[in-house]
mmCIF file of C-alpha atoms in Angstrom:
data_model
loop_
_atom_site.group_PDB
_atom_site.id
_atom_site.type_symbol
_atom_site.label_atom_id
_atom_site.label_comp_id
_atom_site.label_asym_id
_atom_site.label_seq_id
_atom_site.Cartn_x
_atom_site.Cartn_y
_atom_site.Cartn_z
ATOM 1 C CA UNK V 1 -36.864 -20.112 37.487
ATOM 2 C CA UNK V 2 -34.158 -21.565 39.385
ATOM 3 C CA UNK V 3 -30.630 -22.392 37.911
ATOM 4 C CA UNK V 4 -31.005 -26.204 39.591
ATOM 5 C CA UNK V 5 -33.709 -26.410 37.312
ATOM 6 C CA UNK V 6 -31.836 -26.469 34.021
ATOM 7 C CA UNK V 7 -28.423 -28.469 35.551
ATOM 8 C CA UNK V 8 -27.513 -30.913 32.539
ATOM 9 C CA UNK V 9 -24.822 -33.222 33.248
ATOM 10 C CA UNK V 10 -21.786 -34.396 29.911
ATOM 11 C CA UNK V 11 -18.681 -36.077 29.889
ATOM 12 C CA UNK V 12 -16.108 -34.364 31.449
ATOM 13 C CA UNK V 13 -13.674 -33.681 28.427
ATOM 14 C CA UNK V 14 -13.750 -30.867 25.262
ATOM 15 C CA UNK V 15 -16.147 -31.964 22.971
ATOM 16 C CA UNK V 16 -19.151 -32.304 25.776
ATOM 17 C CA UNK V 17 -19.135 -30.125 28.467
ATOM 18 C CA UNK V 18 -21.082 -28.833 31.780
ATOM 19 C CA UNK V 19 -24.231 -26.429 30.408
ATOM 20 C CA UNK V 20 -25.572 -24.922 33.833
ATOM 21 C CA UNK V 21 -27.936 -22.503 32.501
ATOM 22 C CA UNK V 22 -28.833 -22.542 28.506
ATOM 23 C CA UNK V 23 -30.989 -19.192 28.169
ATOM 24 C CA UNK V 24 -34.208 -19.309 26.297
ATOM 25 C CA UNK V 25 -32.752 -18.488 22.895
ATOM 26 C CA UNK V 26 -29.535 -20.891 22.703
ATOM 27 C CA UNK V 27 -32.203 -23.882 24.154
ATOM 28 C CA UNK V 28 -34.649 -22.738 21.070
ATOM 29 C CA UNK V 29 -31.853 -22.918 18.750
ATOM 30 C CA UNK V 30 -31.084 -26.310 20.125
ATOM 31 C CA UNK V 31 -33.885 -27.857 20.135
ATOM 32 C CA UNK V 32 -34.861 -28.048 15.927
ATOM 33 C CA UNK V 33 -31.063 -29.946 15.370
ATOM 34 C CA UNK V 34 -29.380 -31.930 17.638
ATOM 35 C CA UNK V 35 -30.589 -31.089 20.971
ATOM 36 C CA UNK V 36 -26.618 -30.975 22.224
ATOM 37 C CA UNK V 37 -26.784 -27.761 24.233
ATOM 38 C CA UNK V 38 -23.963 -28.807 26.224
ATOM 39 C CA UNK V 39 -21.625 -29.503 23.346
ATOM 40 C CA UNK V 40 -22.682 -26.599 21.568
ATOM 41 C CA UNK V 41 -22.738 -23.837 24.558
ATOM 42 C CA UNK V 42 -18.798 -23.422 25.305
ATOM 43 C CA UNK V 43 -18.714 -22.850 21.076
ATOM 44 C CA UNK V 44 -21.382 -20.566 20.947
ATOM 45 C CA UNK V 45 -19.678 -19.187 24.083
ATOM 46 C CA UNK V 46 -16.097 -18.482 22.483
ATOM 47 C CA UNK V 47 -17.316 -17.322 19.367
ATOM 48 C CA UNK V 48 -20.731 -15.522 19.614
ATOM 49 C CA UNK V 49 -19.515 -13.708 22.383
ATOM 50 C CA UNK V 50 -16.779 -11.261 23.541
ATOM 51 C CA UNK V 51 -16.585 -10.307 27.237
ATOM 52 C CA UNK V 52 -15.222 -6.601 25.780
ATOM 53 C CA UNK V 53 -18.114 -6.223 23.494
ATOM 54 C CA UNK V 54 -20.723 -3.934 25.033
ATOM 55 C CA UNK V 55 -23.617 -6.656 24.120
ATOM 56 C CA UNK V 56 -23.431 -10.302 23.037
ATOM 57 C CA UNK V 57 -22.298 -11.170 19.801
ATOM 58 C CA UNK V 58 -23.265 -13.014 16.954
ATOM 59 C CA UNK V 59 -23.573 -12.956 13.448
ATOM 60 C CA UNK V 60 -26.489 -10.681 12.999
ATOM 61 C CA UNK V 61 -24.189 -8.772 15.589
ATOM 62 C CA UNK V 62 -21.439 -8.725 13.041
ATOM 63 C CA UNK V 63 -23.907 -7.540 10.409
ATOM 64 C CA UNK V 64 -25.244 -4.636 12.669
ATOM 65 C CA UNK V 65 -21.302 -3.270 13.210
ATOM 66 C CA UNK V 66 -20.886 -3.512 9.914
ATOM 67 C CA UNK V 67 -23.866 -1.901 8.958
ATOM 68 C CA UNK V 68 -22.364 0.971 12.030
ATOM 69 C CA UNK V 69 -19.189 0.916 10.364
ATOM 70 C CA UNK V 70 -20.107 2.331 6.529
ATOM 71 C CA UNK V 71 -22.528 4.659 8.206
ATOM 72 C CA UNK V 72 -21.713 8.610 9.172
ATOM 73 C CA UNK V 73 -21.686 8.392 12.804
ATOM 74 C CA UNK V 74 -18.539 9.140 14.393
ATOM 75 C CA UNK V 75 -17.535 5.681 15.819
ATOM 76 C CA UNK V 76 -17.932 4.531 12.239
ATOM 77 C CA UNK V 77 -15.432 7.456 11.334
ATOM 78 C CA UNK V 78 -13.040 5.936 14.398
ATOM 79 C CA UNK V 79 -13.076 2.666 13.295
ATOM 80 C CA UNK V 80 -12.093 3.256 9.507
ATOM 81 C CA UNK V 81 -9.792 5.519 10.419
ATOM 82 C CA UNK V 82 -8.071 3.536 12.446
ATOM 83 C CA UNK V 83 -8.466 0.141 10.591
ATOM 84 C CA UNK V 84 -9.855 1.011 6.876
ATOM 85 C CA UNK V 85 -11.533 -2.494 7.169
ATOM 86 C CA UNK V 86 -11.969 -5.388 8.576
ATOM 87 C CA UNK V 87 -11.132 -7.216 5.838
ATOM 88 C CA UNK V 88 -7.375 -5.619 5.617
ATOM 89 C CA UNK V 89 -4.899 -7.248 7.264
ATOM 90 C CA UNK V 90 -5.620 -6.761 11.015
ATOM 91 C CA UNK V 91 -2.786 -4.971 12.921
ATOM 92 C CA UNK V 92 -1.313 -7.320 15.944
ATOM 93 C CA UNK V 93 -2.033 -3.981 18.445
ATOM 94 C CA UNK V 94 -5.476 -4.318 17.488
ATOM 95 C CA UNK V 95 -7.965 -4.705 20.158
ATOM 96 C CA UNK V 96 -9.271 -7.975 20.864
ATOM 97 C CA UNK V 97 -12.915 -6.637 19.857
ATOM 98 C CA UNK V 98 -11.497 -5.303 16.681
ATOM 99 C CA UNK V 99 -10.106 -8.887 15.883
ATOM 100 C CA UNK V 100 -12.767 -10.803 16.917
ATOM 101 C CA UNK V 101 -14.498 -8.645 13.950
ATOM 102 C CA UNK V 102 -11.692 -9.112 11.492
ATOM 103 C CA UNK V 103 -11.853 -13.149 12.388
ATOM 104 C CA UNK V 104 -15.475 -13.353 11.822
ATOM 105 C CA UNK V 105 -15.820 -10.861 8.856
ATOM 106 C CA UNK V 106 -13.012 -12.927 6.705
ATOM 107 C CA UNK V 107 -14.823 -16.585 7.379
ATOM 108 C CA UNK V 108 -18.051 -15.310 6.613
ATOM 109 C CA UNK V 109 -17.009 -13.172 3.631
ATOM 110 C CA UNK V 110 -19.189 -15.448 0.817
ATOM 111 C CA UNK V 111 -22.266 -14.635 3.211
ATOM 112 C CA UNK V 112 -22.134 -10.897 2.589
ATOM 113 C CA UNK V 113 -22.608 -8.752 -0.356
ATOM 114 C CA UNK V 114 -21.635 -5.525 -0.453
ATOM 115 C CA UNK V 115 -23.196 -2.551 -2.788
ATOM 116 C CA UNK V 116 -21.893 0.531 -3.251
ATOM 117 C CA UNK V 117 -23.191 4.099 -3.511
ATOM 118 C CA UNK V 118 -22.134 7.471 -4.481
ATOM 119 C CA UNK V 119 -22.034 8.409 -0.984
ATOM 120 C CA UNK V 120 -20.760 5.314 0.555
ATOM 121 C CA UNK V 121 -18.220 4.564 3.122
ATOM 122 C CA UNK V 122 -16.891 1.540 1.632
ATOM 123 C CA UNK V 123 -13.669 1.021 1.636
ATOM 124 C CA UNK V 124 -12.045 1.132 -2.167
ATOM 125 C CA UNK V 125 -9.061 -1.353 -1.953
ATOM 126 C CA UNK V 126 -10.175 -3.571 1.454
ATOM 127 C CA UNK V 127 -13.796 -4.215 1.571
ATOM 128 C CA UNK V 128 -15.057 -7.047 -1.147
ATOM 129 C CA UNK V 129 -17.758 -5.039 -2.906
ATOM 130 C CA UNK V 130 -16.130 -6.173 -6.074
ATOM 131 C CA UNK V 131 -17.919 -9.600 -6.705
ATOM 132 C CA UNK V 132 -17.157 -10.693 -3.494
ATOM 133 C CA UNK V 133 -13.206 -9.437 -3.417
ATOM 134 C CA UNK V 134 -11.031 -6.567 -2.636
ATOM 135 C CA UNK V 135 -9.006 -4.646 -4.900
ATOM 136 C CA UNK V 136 -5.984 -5.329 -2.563
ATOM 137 C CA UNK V 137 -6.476 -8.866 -4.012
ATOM 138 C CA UNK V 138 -5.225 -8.271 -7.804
ATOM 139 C CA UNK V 139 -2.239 -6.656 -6.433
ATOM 140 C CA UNK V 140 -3.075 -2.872 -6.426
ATOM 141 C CA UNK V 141 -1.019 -0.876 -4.300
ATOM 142 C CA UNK V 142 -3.079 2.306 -2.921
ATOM 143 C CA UNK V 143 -1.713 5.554 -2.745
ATOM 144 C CA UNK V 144 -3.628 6.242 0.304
ATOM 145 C CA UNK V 145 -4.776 3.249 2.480
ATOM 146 C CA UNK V 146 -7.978 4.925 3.868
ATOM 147 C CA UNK V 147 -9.412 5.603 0.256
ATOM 148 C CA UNK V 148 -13.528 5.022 0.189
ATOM 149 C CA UNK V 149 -15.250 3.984 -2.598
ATOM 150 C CA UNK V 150 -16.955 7.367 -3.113
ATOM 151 C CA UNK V 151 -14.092 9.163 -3.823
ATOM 152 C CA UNK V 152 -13.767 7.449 -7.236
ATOM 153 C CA UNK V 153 -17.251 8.132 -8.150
ATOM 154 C CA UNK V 154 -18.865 11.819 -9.183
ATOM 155 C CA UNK V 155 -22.017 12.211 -10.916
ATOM 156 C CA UNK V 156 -22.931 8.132 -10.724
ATOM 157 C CA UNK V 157 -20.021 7.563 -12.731
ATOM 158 C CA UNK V 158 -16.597 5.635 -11.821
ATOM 159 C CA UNK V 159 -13.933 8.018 -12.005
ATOM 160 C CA UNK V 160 -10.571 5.766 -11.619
ATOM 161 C CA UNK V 161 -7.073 6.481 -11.459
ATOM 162 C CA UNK V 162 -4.177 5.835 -13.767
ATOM 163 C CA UNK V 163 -2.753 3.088 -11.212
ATOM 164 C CA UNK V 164 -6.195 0.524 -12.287
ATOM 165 C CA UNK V 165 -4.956 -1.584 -15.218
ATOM 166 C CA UNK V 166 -7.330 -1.241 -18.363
ATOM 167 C CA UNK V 167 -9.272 -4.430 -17.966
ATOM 168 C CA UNK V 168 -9.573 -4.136 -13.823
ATOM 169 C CA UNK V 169 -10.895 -0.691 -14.901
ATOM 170 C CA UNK V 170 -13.386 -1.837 -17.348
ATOM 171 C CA UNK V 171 -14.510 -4.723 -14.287
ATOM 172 C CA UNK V 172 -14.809 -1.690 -12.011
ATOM 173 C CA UNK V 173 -16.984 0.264 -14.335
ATOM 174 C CA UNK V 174 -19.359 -2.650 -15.196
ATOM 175 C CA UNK V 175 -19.808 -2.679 -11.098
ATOM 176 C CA UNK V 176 -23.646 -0.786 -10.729
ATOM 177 C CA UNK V 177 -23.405 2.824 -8.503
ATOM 178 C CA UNK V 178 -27.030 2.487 -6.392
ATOM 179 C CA UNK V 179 -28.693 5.475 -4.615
ATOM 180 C CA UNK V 180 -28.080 3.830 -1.064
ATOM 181 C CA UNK V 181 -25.247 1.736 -0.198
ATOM 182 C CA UNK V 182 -26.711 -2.019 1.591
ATOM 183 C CA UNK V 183 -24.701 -4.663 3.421
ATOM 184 C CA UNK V 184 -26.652 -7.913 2.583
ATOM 185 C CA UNK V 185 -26.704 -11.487 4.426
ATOM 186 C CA UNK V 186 -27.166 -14.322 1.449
ATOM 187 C CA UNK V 187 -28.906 -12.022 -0.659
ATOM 188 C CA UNK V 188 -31.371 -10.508 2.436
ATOM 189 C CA UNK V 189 -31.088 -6.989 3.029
ATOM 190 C CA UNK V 190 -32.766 -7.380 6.498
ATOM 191 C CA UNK V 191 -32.038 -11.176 8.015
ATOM 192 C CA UNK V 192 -33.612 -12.173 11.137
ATOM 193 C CA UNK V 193 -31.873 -14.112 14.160
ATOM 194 C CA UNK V 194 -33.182 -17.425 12.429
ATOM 195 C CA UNK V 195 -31.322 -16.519 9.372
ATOM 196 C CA UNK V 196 -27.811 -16.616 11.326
ATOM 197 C CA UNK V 197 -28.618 -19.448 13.785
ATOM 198 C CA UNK V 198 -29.167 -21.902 11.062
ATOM 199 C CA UNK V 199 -26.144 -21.043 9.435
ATOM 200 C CA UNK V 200 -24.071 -21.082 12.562
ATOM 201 C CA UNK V 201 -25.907 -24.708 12.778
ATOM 202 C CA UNK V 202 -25.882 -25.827 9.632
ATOM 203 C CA UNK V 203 -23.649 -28.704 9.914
ATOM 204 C CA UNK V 204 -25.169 -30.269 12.552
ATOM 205 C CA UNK V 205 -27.641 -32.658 11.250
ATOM 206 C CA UNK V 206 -31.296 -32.671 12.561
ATOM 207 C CA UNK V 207 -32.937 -35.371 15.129
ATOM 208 C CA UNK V 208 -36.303 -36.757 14.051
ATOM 209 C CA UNK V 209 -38.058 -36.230 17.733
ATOM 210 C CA UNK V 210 -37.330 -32.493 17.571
ATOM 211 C CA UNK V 211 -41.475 -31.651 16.120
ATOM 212 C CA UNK V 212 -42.888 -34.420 19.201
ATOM 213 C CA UNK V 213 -41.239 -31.611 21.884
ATOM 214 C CA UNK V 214 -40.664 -28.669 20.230
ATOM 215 C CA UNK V 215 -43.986 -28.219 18.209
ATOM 216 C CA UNK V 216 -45.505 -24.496 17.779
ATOM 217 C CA UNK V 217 -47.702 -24.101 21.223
ATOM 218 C CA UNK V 218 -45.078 -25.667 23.283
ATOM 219 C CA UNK V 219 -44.575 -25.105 27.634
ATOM 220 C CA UNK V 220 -41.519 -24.546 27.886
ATOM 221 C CA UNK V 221 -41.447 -25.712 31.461
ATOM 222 C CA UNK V 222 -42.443 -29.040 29.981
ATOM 223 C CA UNK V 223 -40.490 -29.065 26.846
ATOM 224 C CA UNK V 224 -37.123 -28.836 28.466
ATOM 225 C CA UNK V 225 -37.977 -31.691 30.789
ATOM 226 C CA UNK V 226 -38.991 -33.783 28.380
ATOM 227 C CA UNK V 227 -36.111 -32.671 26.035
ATOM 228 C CA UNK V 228 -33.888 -33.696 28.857
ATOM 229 C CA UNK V 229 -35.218 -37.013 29.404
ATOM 230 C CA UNK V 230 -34.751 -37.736 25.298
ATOM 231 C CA UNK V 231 -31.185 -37.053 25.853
ATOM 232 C CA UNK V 232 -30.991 -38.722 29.448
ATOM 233 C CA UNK V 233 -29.703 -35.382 30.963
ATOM 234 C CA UNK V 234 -31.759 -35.438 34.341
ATOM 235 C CA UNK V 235 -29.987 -36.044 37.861
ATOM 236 C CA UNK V 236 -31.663 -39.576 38.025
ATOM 237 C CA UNK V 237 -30.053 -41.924 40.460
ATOM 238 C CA UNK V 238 -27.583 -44.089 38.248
ATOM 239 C CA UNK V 239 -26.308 -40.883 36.555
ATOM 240 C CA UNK V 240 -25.315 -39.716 40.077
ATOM 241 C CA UNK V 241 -23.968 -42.350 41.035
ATOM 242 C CA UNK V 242 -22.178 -42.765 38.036
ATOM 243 C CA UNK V 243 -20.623 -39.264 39.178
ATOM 244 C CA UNK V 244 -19.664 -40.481 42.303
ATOM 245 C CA UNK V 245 -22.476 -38.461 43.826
ATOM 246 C CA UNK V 246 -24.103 -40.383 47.089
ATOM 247 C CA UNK V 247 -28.461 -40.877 45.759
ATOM 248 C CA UNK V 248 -31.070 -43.454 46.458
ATOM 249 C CA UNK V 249 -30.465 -45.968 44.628
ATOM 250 C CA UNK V 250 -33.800 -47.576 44.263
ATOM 251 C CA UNK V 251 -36.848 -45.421 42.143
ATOM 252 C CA UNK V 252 -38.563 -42.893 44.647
ATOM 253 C CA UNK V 253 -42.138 -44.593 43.118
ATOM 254 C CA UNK V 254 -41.779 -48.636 43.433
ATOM 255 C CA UNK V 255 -38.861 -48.977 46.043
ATOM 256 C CA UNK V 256 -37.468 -51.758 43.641
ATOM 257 C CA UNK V 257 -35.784 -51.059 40.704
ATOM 258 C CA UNK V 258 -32.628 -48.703 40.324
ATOM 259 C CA UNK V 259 -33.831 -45.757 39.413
ATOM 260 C CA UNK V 260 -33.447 -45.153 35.568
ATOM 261 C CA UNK V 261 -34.830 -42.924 32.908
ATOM 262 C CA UNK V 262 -35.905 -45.514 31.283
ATOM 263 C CA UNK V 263 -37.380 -46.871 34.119
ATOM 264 C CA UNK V 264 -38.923 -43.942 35.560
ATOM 265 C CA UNK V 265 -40.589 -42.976 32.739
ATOM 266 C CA UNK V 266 -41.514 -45.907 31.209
ATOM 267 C CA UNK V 267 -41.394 -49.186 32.575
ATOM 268 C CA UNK V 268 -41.909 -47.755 36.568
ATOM 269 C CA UNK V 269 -45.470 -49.612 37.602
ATOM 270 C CA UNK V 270 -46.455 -46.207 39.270
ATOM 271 C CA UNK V 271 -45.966 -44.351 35.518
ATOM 272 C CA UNK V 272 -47.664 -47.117 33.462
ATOM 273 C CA UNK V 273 -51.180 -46.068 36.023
ATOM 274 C CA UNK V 274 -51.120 -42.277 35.405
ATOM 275 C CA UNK V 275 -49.911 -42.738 31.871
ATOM 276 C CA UNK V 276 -52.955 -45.198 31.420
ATOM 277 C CA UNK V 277 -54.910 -42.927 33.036
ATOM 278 C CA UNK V 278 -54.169 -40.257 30.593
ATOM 279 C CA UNK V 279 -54.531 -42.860 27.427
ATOM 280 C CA UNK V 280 -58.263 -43.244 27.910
ATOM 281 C CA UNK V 281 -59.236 -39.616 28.566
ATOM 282 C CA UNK V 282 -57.389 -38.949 25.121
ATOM 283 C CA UNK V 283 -58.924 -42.128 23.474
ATOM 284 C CA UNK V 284 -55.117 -42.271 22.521
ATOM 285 C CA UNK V 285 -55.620 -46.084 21.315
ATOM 286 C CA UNK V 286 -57.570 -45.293 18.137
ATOM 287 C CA UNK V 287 -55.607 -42.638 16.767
ATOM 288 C CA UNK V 288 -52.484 -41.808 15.448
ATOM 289 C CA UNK V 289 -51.059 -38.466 16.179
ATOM 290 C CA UNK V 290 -49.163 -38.636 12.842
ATOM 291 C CA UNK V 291 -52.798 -38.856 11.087
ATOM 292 C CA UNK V 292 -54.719 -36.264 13.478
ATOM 293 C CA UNK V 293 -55.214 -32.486 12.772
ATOM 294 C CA UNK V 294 -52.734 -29.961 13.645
ATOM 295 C CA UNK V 295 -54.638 -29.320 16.863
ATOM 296 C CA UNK V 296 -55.250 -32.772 18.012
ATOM 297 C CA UNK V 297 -51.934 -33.403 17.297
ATOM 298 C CA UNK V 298 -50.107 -30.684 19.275
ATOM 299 C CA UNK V 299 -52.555 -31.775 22.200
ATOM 300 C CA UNK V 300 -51.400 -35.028 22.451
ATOM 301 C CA UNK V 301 -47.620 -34.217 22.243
ATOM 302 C CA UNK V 302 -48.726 -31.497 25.158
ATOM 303 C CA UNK V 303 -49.944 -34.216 27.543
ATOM 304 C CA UNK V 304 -46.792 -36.477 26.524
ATOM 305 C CA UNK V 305 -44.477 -33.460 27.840
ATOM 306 C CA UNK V 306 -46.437 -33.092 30.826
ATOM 307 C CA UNK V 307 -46.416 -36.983 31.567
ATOM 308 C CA UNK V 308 -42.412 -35.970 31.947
ATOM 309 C CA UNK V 309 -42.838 -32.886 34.122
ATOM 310 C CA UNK V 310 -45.212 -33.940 37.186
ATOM 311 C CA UNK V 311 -43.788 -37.480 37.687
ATOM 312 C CA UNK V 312 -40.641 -35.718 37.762
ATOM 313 C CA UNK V 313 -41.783 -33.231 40.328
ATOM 314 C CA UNK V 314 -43.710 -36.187 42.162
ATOM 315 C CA UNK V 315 -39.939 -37.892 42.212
ATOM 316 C CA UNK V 316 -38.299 -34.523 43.577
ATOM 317 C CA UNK V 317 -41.523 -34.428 46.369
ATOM 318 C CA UNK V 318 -40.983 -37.744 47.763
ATOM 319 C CA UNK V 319 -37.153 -37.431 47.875
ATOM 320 C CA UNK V 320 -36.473 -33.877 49.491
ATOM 321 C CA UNK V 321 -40.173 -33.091 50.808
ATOM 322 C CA UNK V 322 -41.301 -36.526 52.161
ATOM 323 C CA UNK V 323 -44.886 -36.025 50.574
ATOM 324 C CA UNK V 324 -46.112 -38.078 48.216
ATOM 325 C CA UNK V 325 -49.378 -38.053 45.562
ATOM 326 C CA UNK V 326 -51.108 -41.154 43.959
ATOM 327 C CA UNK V 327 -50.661 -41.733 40.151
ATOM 328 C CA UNK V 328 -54.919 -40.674 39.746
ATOM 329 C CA UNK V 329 -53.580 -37.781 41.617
ATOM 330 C CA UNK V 330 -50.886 -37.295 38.942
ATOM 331 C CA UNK V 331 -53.225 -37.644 35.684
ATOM 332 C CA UNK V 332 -55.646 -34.684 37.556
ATOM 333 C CA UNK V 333 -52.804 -33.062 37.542
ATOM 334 C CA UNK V 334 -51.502 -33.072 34.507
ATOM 335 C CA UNK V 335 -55.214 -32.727 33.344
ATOM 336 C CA UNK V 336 -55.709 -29.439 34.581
ATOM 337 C CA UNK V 337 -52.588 -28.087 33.312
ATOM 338 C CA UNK V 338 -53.269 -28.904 29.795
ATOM 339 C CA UNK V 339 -56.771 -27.728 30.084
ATOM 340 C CA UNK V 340 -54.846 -24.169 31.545
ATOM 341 C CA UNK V 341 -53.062 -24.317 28.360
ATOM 342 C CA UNK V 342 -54.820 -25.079 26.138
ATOM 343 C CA UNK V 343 -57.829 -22.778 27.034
ATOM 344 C CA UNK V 344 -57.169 -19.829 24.670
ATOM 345 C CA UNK V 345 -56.093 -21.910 21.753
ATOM 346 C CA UNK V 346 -58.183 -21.035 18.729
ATOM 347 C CA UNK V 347 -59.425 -24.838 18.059
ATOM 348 C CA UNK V 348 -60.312 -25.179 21.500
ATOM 349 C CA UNK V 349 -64.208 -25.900 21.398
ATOM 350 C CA UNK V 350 -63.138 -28.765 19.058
ATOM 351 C CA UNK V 351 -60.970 -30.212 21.542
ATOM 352 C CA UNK V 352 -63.181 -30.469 24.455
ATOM 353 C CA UNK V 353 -65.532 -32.284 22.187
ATOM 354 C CA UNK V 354 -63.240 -34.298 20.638
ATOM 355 C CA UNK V 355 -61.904 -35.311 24.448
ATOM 356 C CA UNK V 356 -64.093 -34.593 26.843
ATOM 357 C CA UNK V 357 -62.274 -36.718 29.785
ATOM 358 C CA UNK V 358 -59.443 -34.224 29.328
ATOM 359 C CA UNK V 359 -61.199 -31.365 29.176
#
């Protein structure tokens, strides 16, 4: 897949910037809310990921170095050696890794629970494991910075020192001692990437035509076109121009009108044929795809992304290739690659019967 092919044009200022090349998961993430990959990308960029950090990071990243970081393996016993926790004041020598952490761990701490064990390596005064706060927050001054949590605690019992007032003590106490220590994500001991990328996008409110382009058994080869063209994102004529980049003018298909999305897609003579075409193989005139099985449905919203795709690639022919294919051409096309796609789908059979100029 070529970079060209995923080259989304935004205004040039902070809040909507160049996206040259949104990889599969960020463009799946995008696609159920807004669709704004290019606004979203230099966030996601800065804050999901650290160029020190041995892989890209991200919440369920955060979760995993915590999870490394209360274990027994000997960068765990660096790291709270060194730093006791990331939710203790974080030194300015830090690294910029260990900060990014630090930053993260404190604006997420109401997402995280924290249990502790009799053999955990919580720490006692800096880690929130009690209801969702430290013991550095009620003022307690520890003797010994690095303390864990399982030094207080012999035979499943808390075992606390003079310096705990009587009621913090009591608190304490009424805190449960399990057999294995968990770090938790809103209550799920095991969250998947979907967990954390709905959070991260939480305040972003979803866009109705997300289900017509992003269904289940989606291409997505066609999906992204067709996303693009819903958010009038592809290098069409007036958005180079627009750019001051030097383009044809006039649409590659009639030789008439400027070339538009809108246009193109839509209101171009040379669309409204193959489009037409494609109507009365699906019978698309007496049903809804709203009221139409799952199957049905997912078909129809299939040929509507490929009726994106090949006049697209028809437009690229004409203008860099000099060849050029007839709108019946087109709909054969496009006919074949559904039937390709759709060929192993389970409610197949029912398909070709249902539209048998398709298939």
């Amino acid at each position: 897949m070529f970079l060209d092919l995923f080259f989304l044009f935004g205004n040039l200022n902070n809040n909507d910037n160049l996206l040259t090349y949104p990889f599969r998961s960020l463009l799946l993430l995008t696609l159920l809310l807004i669709g704004l990959g290019e606004q979203l990308y230099p966030k996601l960029s800065i804050e999901l990921f650290l160029n020190c950090a041995p892989v890209p990071f991200s919440w369920d990243g955060l979760l995993f170095y915590l999870e490394v970081l209360f274990s027994e393996l000997l960068a765990s016993s660096w790291f709270r050696a060194k730093y006791s926790s990331p939710w203790k004041n974080c030194p300015v020598a830090a690294s910029k890794f260990w900060k990014f952490i630090c930053l993260t761990a404190t604006k997420m701490l109401d997402k995280f629970s924290l249990y502790v064990s009799s053999n955990c390596n919580l720490s006692m005064f800096w880690d929130p494991w009690f209801h969702g706060k430290t013991l550095a927050d009620f003022g307690l001054s520890p003797l010994d910075s690095s303390d864990l949590a399982k030094d207080y605690i012999a035979n499943q019992v808390w075992v606390l020192l003079a310096l705990f007032p009587e009621w913090l003590g009591e608190m304490v106490k009424s805190i449960p001692i399990l057999e294995q220590s968990v770090v938790s994500w809103d209550g799920s001991n095991h969250p998947g990437f979907k967990v954390f990328s709905m959070h991260y996008f939480s305040n972003i409110q979803p866009v109705s035509w997300f289900k017509y382009i992003w269904h289940k058994r989606n291409s997505l080869r066609f999906s992204s076109f067709a996303w693009m063209v819903v958010l009038g994102k592809l290098k069409t004529a007036d958005v180079l121009i627009k750019r001051s980049i030097s383009a044809k003018l006039e649409c590659s298909f009639c030789n008439s009108s400027v070339e538009t999305h809108n246009h193109l897609f839509f209101t171009c003579d040379y669309s409204l044929i193959f489009i037409g075409l494609l109507c009365c193989k699906l019978l698309i005139s007496s049903i809804s795809p709203l009221s139409c099985l799952s199957g049905k449905k997912i078909s129809i919203f299939l040929v509507i992304c490929c009726s994106v795709y090949y006049p697209w690639l028809e437009r690229n022919c004409r203008n860099f290739s000099g060849s050029w294919d007839n709108p019946t051409s087109i709909a054969n096309v496009i006919r074949n690659a559904i039937r390709f796609k759709v060929r192993n789908w389970k409610h197949y059979d029912k398909l070709k019967e249902k539209y048998p100029g398709l298939f």
